[in-house]
Coordinates of C-alpha atoms and ligand atoms in Angstrom, one line a residue:
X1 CA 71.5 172.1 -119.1
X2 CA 69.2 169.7 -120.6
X3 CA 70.1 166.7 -118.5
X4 CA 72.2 166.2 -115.2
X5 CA 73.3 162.7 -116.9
X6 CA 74.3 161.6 -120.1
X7 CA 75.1 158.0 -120.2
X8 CA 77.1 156.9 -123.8
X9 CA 76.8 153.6 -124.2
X10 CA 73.5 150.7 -122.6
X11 CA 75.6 147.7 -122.1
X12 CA 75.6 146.7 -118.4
X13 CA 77.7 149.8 -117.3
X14 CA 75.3 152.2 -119.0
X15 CA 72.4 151.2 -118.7
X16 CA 72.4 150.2 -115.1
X17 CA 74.3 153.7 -114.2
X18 CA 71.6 155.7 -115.8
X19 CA 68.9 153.6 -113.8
X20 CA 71.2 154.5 -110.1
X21 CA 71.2 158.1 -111.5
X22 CA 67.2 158.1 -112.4
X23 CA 66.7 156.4 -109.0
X24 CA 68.7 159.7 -107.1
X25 CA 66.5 162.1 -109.0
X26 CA 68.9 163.2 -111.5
X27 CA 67.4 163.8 -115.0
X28 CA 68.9 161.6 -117.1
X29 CA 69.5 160.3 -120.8
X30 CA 71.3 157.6 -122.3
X31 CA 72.5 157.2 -126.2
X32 CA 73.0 154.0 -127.9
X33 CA 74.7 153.3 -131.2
X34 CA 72.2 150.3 -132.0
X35 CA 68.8 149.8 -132.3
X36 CA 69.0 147.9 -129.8
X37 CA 69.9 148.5 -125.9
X38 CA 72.0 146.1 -123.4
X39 CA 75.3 146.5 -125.1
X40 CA 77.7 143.5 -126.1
X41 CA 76.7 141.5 -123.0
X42 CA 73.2 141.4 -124.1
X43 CA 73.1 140.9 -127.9
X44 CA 76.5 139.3 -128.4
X45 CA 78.0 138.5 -125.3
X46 CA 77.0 136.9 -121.9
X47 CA 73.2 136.0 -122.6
X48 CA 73.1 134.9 -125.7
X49 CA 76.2 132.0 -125.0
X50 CA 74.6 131.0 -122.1
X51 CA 71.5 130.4 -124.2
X52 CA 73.7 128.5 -126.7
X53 CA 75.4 126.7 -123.7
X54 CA 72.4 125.2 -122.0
X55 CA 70.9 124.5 -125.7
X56 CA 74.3 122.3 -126.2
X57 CA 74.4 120.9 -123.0
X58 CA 70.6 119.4 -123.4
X59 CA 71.9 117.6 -126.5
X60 CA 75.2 116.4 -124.6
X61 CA 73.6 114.7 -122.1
X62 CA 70.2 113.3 -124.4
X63 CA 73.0 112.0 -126.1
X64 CA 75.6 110.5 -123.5
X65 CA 74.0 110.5 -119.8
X66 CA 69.9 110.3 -120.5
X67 CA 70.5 106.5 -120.8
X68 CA 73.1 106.1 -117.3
X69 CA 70.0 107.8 -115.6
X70 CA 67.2 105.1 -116.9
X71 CA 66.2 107.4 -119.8
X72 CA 65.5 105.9 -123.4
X73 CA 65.0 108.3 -126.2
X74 CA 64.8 107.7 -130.1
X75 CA 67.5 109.1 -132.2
X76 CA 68.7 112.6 -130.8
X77 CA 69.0 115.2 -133.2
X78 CA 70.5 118.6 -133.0
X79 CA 69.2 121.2 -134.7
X80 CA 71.3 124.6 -134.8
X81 CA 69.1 127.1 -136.6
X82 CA 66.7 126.6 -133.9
X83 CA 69.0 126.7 -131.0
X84 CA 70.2 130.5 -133.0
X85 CA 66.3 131.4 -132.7
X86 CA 66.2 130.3 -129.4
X87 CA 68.9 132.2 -128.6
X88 CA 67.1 135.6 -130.5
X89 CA 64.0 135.1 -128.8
X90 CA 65.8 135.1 -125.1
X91 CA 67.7 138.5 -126.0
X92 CA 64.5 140.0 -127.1
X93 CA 62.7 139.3 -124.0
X94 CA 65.7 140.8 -121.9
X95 CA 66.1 143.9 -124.7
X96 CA 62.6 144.6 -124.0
X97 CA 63.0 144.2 -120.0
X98 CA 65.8 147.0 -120.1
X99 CA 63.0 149.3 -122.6
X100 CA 60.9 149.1 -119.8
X101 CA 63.4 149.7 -117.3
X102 CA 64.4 152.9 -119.1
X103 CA 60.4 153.9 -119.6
X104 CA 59.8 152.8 -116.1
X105 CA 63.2 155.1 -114.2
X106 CA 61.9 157.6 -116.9
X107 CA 65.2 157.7 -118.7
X108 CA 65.2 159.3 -122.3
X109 CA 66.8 157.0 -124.9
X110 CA 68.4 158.4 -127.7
X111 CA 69.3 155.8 -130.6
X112 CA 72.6 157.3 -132.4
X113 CA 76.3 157.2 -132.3
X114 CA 77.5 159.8 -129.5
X115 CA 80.5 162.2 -130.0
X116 CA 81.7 164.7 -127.6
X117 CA 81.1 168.4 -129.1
X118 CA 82.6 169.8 -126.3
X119 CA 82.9 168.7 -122.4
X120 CA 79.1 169.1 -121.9
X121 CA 77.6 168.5 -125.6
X122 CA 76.9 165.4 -127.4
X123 CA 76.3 164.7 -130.7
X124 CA 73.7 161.8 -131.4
X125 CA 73.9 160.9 -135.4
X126 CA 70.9 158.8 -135.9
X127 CA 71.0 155.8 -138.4
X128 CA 68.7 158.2 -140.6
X129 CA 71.5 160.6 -140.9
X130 CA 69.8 163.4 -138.8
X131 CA 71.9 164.8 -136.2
X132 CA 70.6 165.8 -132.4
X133 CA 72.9 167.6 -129.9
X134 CA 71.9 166.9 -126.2
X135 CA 73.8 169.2 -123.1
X136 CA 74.4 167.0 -119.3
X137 CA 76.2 168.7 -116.6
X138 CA 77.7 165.2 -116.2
X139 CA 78.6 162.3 -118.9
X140 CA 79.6 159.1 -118.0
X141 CA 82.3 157.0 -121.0
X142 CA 80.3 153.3 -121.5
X143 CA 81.2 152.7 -124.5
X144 CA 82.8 148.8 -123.7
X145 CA 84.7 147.2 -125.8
X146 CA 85.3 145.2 -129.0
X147 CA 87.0 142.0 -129.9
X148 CA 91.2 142.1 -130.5
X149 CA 92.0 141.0 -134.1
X150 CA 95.5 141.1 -135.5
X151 CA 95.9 141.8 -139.1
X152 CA 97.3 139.0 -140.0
X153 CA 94.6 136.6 -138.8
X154 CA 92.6 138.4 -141.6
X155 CA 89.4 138.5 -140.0
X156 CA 86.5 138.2 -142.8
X157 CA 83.3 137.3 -140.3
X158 CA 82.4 134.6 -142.6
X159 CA 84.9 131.5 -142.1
X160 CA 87.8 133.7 -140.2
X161 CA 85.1 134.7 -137.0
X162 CA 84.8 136.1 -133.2
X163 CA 82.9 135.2 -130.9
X164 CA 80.1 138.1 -132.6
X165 CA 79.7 135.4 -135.6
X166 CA 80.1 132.0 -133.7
X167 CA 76.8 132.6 -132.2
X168 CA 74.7 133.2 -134.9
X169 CA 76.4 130.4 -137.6
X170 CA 74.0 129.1 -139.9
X171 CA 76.0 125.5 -140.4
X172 CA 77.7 123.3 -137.5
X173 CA 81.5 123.6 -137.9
X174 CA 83.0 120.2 -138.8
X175 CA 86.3 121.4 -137.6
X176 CA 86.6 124.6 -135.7
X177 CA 90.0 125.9 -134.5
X178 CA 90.1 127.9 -131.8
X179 CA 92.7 130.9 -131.1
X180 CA 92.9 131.5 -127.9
X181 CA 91.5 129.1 -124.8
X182 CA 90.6 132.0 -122.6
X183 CA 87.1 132.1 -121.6
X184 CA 85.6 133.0 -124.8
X185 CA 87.5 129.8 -126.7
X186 CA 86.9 127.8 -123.8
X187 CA 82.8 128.9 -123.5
X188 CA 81.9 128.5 -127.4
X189 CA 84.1 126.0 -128.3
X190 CA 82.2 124.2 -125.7
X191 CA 79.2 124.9 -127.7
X192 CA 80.7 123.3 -131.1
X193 CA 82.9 120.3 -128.9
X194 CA 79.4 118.9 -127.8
X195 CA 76.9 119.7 -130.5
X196 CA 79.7 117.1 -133.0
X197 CA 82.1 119.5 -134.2
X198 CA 85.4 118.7 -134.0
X199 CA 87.4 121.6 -132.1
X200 CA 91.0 122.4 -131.7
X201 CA 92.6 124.7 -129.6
X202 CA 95.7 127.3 -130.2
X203 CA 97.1 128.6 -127.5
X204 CA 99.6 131.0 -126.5
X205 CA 100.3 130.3 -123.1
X206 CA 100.9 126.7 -121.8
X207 CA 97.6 125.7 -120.4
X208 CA 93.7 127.2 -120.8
X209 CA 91.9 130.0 -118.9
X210 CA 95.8 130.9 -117.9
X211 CA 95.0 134.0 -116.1
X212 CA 93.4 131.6 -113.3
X213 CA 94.6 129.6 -111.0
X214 CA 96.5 127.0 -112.6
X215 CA 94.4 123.9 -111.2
X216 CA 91.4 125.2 -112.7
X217 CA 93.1 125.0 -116.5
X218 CA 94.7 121.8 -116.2
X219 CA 91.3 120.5 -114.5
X220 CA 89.1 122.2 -117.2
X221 CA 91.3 120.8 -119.9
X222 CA 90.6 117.2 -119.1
X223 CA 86.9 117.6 -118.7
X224 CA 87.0 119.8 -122.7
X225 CA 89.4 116.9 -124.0
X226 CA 86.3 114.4 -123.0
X227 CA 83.9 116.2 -125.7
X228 CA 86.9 115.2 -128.0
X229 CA 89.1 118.7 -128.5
X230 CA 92.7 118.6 -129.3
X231 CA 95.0 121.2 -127.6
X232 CA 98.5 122.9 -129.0
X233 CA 99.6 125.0 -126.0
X234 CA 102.4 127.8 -126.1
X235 CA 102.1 127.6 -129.5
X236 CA 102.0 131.1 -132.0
X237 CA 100.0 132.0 -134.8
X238 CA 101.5 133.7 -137.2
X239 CA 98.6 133.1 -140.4
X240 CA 95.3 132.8 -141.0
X241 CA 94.0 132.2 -144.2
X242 CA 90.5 131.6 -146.2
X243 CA 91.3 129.1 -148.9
X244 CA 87.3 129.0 -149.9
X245 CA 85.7 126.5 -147.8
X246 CA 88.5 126.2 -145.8
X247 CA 90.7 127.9 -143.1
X248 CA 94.1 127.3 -142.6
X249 CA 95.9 128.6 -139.6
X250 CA 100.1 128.7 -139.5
X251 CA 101.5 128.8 -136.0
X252 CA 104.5 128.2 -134.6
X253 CA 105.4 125.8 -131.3
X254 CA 107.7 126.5 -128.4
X255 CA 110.3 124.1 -130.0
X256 CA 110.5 126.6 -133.2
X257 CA 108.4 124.2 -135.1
X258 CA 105.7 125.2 -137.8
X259 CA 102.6 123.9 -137.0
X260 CA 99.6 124.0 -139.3
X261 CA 95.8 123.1 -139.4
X262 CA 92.9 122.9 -141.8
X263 CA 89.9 123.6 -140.6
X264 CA 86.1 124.8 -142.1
X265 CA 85.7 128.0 -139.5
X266 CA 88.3 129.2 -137.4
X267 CA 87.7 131.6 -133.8
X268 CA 89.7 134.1 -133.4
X269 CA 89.1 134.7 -129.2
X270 CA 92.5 136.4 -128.0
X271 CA 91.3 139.4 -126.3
X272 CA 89.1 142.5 -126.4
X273 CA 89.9 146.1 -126.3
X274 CA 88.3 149.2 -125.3
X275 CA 86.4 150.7 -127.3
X276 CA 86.4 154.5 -128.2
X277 CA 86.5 154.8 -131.7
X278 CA 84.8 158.5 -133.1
X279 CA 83.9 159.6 -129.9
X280 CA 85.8 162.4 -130.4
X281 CA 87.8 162.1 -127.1
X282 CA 90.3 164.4 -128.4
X283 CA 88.1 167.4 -128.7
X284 CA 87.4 167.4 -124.6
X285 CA 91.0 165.9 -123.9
X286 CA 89.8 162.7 -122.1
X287 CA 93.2 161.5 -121.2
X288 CA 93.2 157.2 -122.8
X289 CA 96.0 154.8 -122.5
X290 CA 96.0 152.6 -125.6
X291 CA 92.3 153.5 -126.0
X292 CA 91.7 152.9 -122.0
X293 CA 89.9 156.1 -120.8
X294 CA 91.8 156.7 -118.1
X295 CA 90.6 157.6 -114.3
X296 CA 90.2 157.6 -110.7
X297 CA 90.6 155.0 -109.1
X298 CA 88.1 156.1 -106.5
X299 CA 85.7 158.3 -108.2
X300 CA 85.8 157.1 -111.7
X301 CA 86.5 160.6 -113.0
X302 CA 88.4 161.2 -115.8
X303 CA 91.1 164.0 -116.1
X304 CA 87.7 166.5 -117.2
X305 CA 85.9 166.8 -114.2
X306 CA 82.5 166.1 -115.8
X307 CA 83.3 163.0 -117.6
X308 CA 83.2 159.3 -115.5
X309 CA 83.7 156.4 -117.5
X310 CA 82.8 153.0 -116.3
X311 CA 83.6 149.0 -117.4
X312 CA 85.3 147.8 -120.3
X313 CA 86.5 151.2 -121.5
X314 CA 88.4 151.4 -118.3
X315 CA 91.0 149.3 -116.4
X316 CA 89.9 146.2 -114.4
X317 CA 88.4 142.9 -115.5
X318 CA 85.9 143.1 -118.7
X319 CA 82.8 141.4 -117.2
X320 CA 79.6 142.5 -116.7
X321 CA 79.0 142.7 -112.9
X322 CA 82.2 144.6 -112.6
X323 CA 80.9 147.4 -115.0
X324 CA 77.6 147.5 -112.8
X325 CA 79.2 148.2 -109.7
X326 CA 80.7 151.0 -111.4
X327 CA 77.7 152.3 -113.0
X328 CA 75.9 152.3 -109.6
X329 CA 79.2 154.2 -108.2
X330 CA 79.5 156.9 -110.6
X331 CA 76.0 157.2 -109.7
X332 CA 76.5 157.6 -105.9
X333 CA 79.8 159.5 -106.4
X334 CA 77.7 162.5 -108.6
X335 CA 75.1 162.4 -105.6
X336 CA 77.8 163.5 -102.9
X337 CA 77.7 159.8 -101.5
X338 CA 81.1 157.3 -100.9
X339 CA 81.0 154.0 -102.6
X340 CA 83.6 151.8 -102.6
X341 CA 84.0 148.7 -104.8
X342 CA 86.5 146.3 -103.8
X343 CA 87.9 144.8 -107.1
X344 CA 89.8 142.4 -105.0
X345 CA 86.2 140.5 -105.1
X346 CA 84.9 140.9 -108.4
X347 CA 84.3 136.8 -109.1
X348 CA 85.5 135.6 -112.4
X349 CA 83.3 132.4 -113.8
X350 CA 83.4 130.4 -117.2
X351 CA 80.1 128.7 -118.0
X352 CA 81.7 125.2 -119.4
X353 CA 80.7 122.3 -117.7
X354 CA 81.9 121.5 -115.3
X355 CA 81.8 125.3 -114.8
X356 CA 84.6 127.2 -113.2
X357 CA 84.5 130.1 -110.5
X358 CA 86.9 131.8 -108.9
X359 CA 87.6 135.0 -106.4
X360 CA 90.3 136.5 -104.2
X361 CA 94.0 135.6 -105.2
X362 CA 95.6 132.6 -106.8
X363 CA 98.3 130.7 -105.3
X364 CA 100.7 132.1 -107.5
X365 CA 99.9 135.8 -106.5
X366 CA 100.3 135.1 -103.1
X367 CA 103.7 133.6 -103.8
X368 CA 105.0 136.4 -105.5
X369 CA 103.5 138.7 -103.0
X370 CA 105.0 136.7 -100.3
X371 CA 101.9 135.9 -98.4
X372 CA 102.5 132.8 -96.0
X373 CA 99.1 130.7 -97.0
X374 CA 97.4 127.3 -96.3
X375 CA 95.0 125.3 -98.1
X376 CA 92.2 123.0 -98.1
X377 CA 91.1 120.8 -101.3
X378 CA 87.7 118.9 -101.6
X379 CA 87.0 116.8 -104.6
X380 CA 83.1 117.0 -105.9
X381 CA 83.4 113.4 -106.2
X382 CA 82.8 112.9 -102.7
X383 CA 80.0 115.0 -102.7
X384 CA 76.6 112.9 -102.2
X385 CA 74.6 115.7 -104.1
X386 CA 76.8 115.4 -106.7
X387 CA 77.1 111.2 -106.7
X388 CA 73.7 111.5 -107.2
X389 CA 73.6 113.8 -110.1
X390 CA 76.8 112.3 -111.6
X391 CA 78.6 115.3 -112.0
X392 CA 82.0 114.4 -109.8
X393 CA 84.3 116.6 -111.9
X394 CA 86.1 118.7 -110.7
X395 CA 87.1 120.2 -106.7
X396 CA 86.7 122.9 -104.4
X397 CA 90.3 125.1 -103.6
X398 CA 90.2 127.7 -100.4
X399 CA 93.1 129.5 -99.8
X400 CA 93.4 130.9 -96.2
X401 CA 96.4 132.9 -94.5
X402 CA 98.2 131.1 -92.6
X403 CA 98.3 132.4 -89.2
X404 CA 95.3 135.0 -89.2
X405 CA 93.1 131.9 -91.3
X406 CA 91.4 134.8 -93.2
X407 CA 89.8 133.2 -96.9
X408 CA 92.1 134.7 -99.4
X409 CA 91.2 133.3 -102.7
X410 CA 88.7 130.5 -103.4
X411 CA 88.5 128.3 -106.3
X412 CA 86.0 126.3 -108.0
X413 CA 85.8 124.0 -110.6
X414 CA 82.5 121.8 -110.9
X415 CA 78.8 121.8 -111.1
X416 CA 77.3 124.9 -110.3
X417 CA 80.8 126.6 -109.5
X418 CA 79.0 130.1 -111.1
X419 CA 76.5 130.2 -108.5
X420 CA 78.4 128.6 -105.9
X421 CA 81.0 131.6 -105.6
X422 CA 78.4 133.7 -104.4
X423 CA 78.9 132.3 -101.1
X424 CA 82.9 132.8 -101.1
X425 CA 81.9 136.4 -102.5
X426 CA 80.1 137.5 -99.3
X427 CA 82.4 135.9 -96.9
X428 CA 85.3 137.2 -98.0
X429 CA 83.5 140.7 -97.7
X430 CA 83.1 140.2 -94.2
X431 CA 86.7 139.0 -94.0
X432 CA 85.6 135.5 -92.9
X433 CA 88.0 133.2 -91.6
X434 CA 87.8 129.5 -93.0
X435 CA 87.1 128.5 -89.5
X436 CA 83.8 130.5 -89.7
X437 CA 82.7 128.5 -92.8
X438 CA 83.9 125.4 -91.9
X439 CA 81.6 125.8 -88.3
X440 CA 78.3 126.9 -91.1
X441 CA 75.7 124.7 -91.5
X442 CA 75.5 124.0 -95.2
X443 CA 72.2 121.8 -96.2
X444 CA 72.7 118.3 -97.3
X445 CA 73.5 117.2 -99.6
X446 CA 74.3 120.5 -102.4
X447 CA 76.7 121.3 -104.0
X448 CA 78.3 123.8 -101.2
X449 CA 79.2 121.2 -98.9
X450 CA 82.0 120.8 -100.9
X451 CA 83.2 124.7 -99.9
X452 CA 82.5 123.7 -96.1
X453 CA 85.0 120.6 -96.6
X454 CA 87.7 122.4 -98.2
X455 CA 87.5 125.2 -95.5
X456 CA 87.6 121.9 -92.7
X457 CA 90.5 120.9 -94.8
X458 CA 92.5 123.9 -95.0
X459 CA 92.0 124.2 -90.9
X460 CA 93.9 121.5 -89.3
X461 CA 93.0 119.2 -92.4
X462 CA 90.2 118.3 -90.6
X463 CA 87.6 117.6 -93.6
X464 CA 84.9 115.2 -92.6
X465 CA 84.6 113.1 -95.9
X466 CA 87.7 112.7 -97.1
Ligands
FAD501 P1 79.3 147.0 -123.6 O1 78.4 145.9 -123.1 O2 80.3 146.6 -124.6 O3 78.3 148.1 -124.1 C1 78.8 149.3 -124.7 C2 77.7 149.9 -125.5 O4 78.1 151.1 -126.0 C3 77.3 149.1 -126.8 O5 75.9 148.8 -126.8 C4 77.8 150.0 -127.9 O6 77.0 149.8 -129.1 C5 77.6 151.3 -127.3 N1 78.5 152.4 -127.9 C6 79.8 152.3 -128.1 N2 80.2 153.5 -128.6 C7 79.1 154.3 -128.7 C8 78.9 155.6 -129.2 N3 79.9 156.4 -129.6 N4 77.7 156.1 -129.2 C9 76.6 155.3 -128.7 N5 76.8 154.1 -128.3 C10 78.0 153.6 -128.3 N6 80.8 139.0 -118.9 C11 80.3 138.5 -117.7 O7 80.4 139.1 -116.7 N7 79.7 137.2 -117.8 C12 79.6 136.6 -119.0 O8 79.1 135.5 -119.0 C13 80.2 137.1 -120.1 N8 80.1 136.5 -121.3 C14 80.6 137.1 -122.4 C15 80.5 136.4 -123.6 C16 81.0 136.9 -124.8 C17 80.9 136.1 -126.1 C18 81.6 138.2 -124.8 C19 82.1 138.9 -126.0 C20 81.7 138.9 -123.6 C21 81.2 138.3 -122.4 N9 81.2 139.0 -121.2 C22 80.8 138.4 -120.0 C23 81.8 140.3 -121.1 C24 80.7 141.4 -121.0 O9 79.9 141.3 -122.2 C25 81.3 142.8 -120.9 O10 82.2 142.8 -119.8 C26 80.3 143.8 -120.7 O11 79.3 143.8 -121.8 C27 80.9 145.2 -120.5 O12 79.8 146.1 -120.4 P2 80.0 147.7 -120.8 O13 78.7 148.3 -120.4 O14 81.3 148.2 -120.3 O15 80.1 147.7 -122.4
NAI502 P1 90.8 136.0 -122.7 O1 91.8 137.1 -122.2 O2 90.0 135.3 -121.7 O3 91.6 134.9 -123.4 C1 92.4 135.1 -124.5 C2 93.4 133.9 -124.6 O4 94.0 134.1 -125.9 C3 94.5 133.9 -123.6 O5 94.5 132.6 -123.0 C4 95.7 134.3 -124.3 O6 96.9 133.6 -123.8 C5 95.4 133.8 -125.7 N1 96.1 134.5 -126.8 C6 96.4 135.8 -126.9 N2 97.0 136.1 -128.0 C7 97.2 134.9 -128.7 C8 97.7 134.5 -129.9 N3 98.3 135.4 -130.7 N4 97.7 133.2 -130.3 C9 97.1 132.3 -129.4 N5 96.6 132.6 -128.3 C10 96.6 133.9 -127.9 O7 90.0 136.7 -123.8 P2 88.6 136.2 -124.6 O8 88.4 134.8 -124.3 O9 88.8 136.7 -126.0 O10 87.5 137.0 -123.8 C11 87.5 138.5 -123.8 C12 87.0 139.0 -122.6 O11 85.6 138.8 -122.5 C13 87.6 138.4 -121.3 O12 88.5 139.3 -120.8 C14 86.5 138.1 -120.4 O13 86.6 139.0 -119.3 C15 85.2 138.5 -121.2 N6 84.3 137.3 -121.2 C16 83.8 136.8 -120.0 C17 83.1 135.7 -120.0 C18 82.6 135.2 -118.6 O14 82.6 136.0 -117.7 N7 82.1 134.0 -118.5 C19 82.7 134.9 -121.2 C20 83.4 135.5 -122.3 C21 84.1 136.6 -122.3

């Protein structure tokens, strides 16, 4: 064989599985469909709306906090084509970090869309049209995922859009409606809410980010509703229509009513899917489950013993740190090692502000899993750190078993909430108690205090500043 690894696909799976399988010696090669590598997180996903986020936010507060903190500026101007080049220039500095990754782990790169030939053979058909086949003993599935469009939301990428086009729009939206207030709806409609758009929301289920715990939507909705969106929950679209230089979207209410709004550039952000489109699964008979590559749930080993497959192809939450950990564990699990990921601890974070982080279970799965639970709330506003900054949205939820007081879900809603979960991360690992954070030292004043006084309060309610 040519290679001991063939990795299809360099998002954040890929390309940081073929790094953990250069690192334990195996020879290894990894293909990519663009000509470019880091995946959907990379060039359309993760980096690039962060880079749009903190270009929006700068404007938001020039415009509505630079004066509250003794700060005069002449008229404040927002300039979108250079926030989009902005936004290019930070993905080709991190393209170019993963190049040299792949040069320095001595990876071979192969530019061209991968096809199975047969269980060790892939095809790699370059944009060229030339054709190269490449042999692994091993080939780990990376191929991610693509955004979930209906047909009757008649997608056209131009005023009809996904999250793909809504960070590289040449004009600002005067009214943008947004399907869908998951994370992606709730992320860039951020974007548009604060740089002047107007932005309305359609959603199915009754509040935003529903698959998280419900405080954190109802709490998020009030801080999006002060940049000026409008919201139509548990509400159904059934048409989306160009009309030239406008959208109009039909839906339907929960009361049966038609609802219907005109807009200039609607988002259609309801979901992705997996992606495995000509790989030519069928040849090898990698087992898929409405186009899931199916596998272990130890190993990450498909039903063909040589073939892994790894983040948003497979089950689990579609985020970038999740597909890591499994890049690094196929890695391992091909060396004759034993890693474990516990998925029970994979944090889930949306970068609005204020942001919003969360890990371990919600109150309403421990309901319906009949775990007895207590729990300790902590508002930001009586944070000093964040009096002084004069970002008091939001509060700090832990979640603690009620007679062992082991941390079972904590949940953040506030300034620095992304980073801030770290901490709940690594001590639910260790299966800390909120008694052991509570008796932690946390500096003065951050942030953090606020996860030390919602541990004090969900033991004995015995929080010091409230
Ligand atoms: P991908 O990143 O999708 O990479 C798959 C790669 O495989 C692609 O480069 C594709 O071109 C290539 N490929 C596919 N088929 C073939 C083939 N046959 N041959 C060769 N190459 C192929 N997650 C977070 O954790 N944090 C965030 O802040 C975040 N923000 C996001 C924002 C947006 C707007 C979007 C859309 C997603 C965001 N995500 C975020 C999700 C994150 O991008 C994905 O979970 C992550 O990219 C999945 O990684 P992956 O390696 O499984 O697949
Ligand atoms: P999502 O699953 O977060 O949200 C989709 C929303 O659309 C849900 O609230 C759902 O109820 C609603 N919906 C579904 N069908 C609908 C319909 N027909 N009409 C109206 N509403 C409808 O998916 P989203 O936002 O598209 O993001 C896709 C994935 O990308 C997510 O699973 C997430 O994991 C990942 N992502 C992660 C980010 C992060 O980690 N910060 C940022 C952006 C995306």
């Amino acid at each position: 064989m040519q290679y001991d690894v063939i990795v299809i696909g360099s998002g954040p799976g890929g390309y940081v599985a073929a790094i953990r399988c250069a690192q334990l010696g195996f020879k290894t090669a990894i293909v990519e469909k663009y000509p470019v590598m880091g995946g959907t997180c990379l060039n359309v996903g993760c980096i690039p709306s962060k880079a749009l986020l903190d270009s929006s936010e700068h404007f938001y507060n020039a415009v509505h906090h630079f004066e509250e903190h003794g700060i005069t500026t002449g008229k404040v101007k927002a300039d979108l084509s250079k926030m989009v080049e902005r936004k290019g220039g930070v993905v080709k500095k991190m393209n170019d970090g993963i190049n040299f990754l792949m040069k320095k782990n001595k990876v071979d790169v192969k530019y061209g869309f991968g096809s199975f030939l047969d269980k060790n053979t892939v095809k790699v058909k370059k944009e060229d049209g030339s054709e190269e086949q490449i042999q692994g003993k091993n080939i780990i599935i990376a191929t991610g995922s693509k955004p979930t469009i209906l047909p009757f939301m008649n997608y056209d990428k131009t005023r009809i859009i996904t999250s793909t086009e809504a960070l590289s729009l040449k004009e600002l939206p005067k009214h943008l409606i947004v399907i869908g207030a998951g994370v992606i709806g709730a992320e860039l409609g951020s974007v548009y809410a604060r740089l002047g758009s107007k932005v309305t929301f359609v959603e199915f289920a009754d509040s935003m980010i529903p698959t998280m715990d419900k405080a954190l939507g109802k709490e998020l909705q009030k801080s999006i509703k002060k940049l000026g969106a409008e919201f139509h929950f548990s509400t159904k679209v059934t048409l989306i229509e160009n009309l030239g230089k406008e959208v109009k979207v039909t839906a339907e209410n929960k009361a049966g009513e038609k609802v219907e709004i005109t807009g200039d550039y609607c988002l259609v952000s309801i979901g992705r899917r997996p992606y495995t489109d000509n790989l030519n699964l069928e040849a090898v008979g990698v087992a898929t489950e409405k186009g899931r590559v199916l596998v272990d749930e130890h190993t990450l080993q498909t039903n063909v013993p040589n073939i892994y497959a790894i983040g948003d192809v497979v089950r689990g939450a579609m985020l970038a740190h999740k597909a890591e950990e499994e890049g690094v564990l196929v890695a391992e699990v091909l060396a004759g090692q034993k890693p474990h990921i516990n998925y029970n601890l994979i944090p889930g974070v949306v970068y609005t502000w204020p942001e919003v982080a969360a890990v371990g279970k919600t109150e309403d799965e421990l309901k319906a899993a009949g775990i007895a639970y207590k729990s300790g709330q902590f508002p930001f506003k009586a944070l000093g750190r964040a009096t002084a900054s004069g970002d008091v949205d939001g509060f700090v939820k832990v979640l603690a078993d009620k007679s062992s007081d082991e941390i079972l879900g904590v949940h953040i809603i506030g300034a620095r909430a992304a980073d801030m979960i770290s901490e709940a991360v690594i001590a639910m690992e260790f299966r800390a108690s909120a008694e052991d954070i509570a008796r932690s030292s946390h500096a003065h004043p951050t942030y953090t205090e606020a996860i030390k006084e919602a541990c004090l309060a969900a033991t004995e309610n015995r929080s010091i500043h409230m």
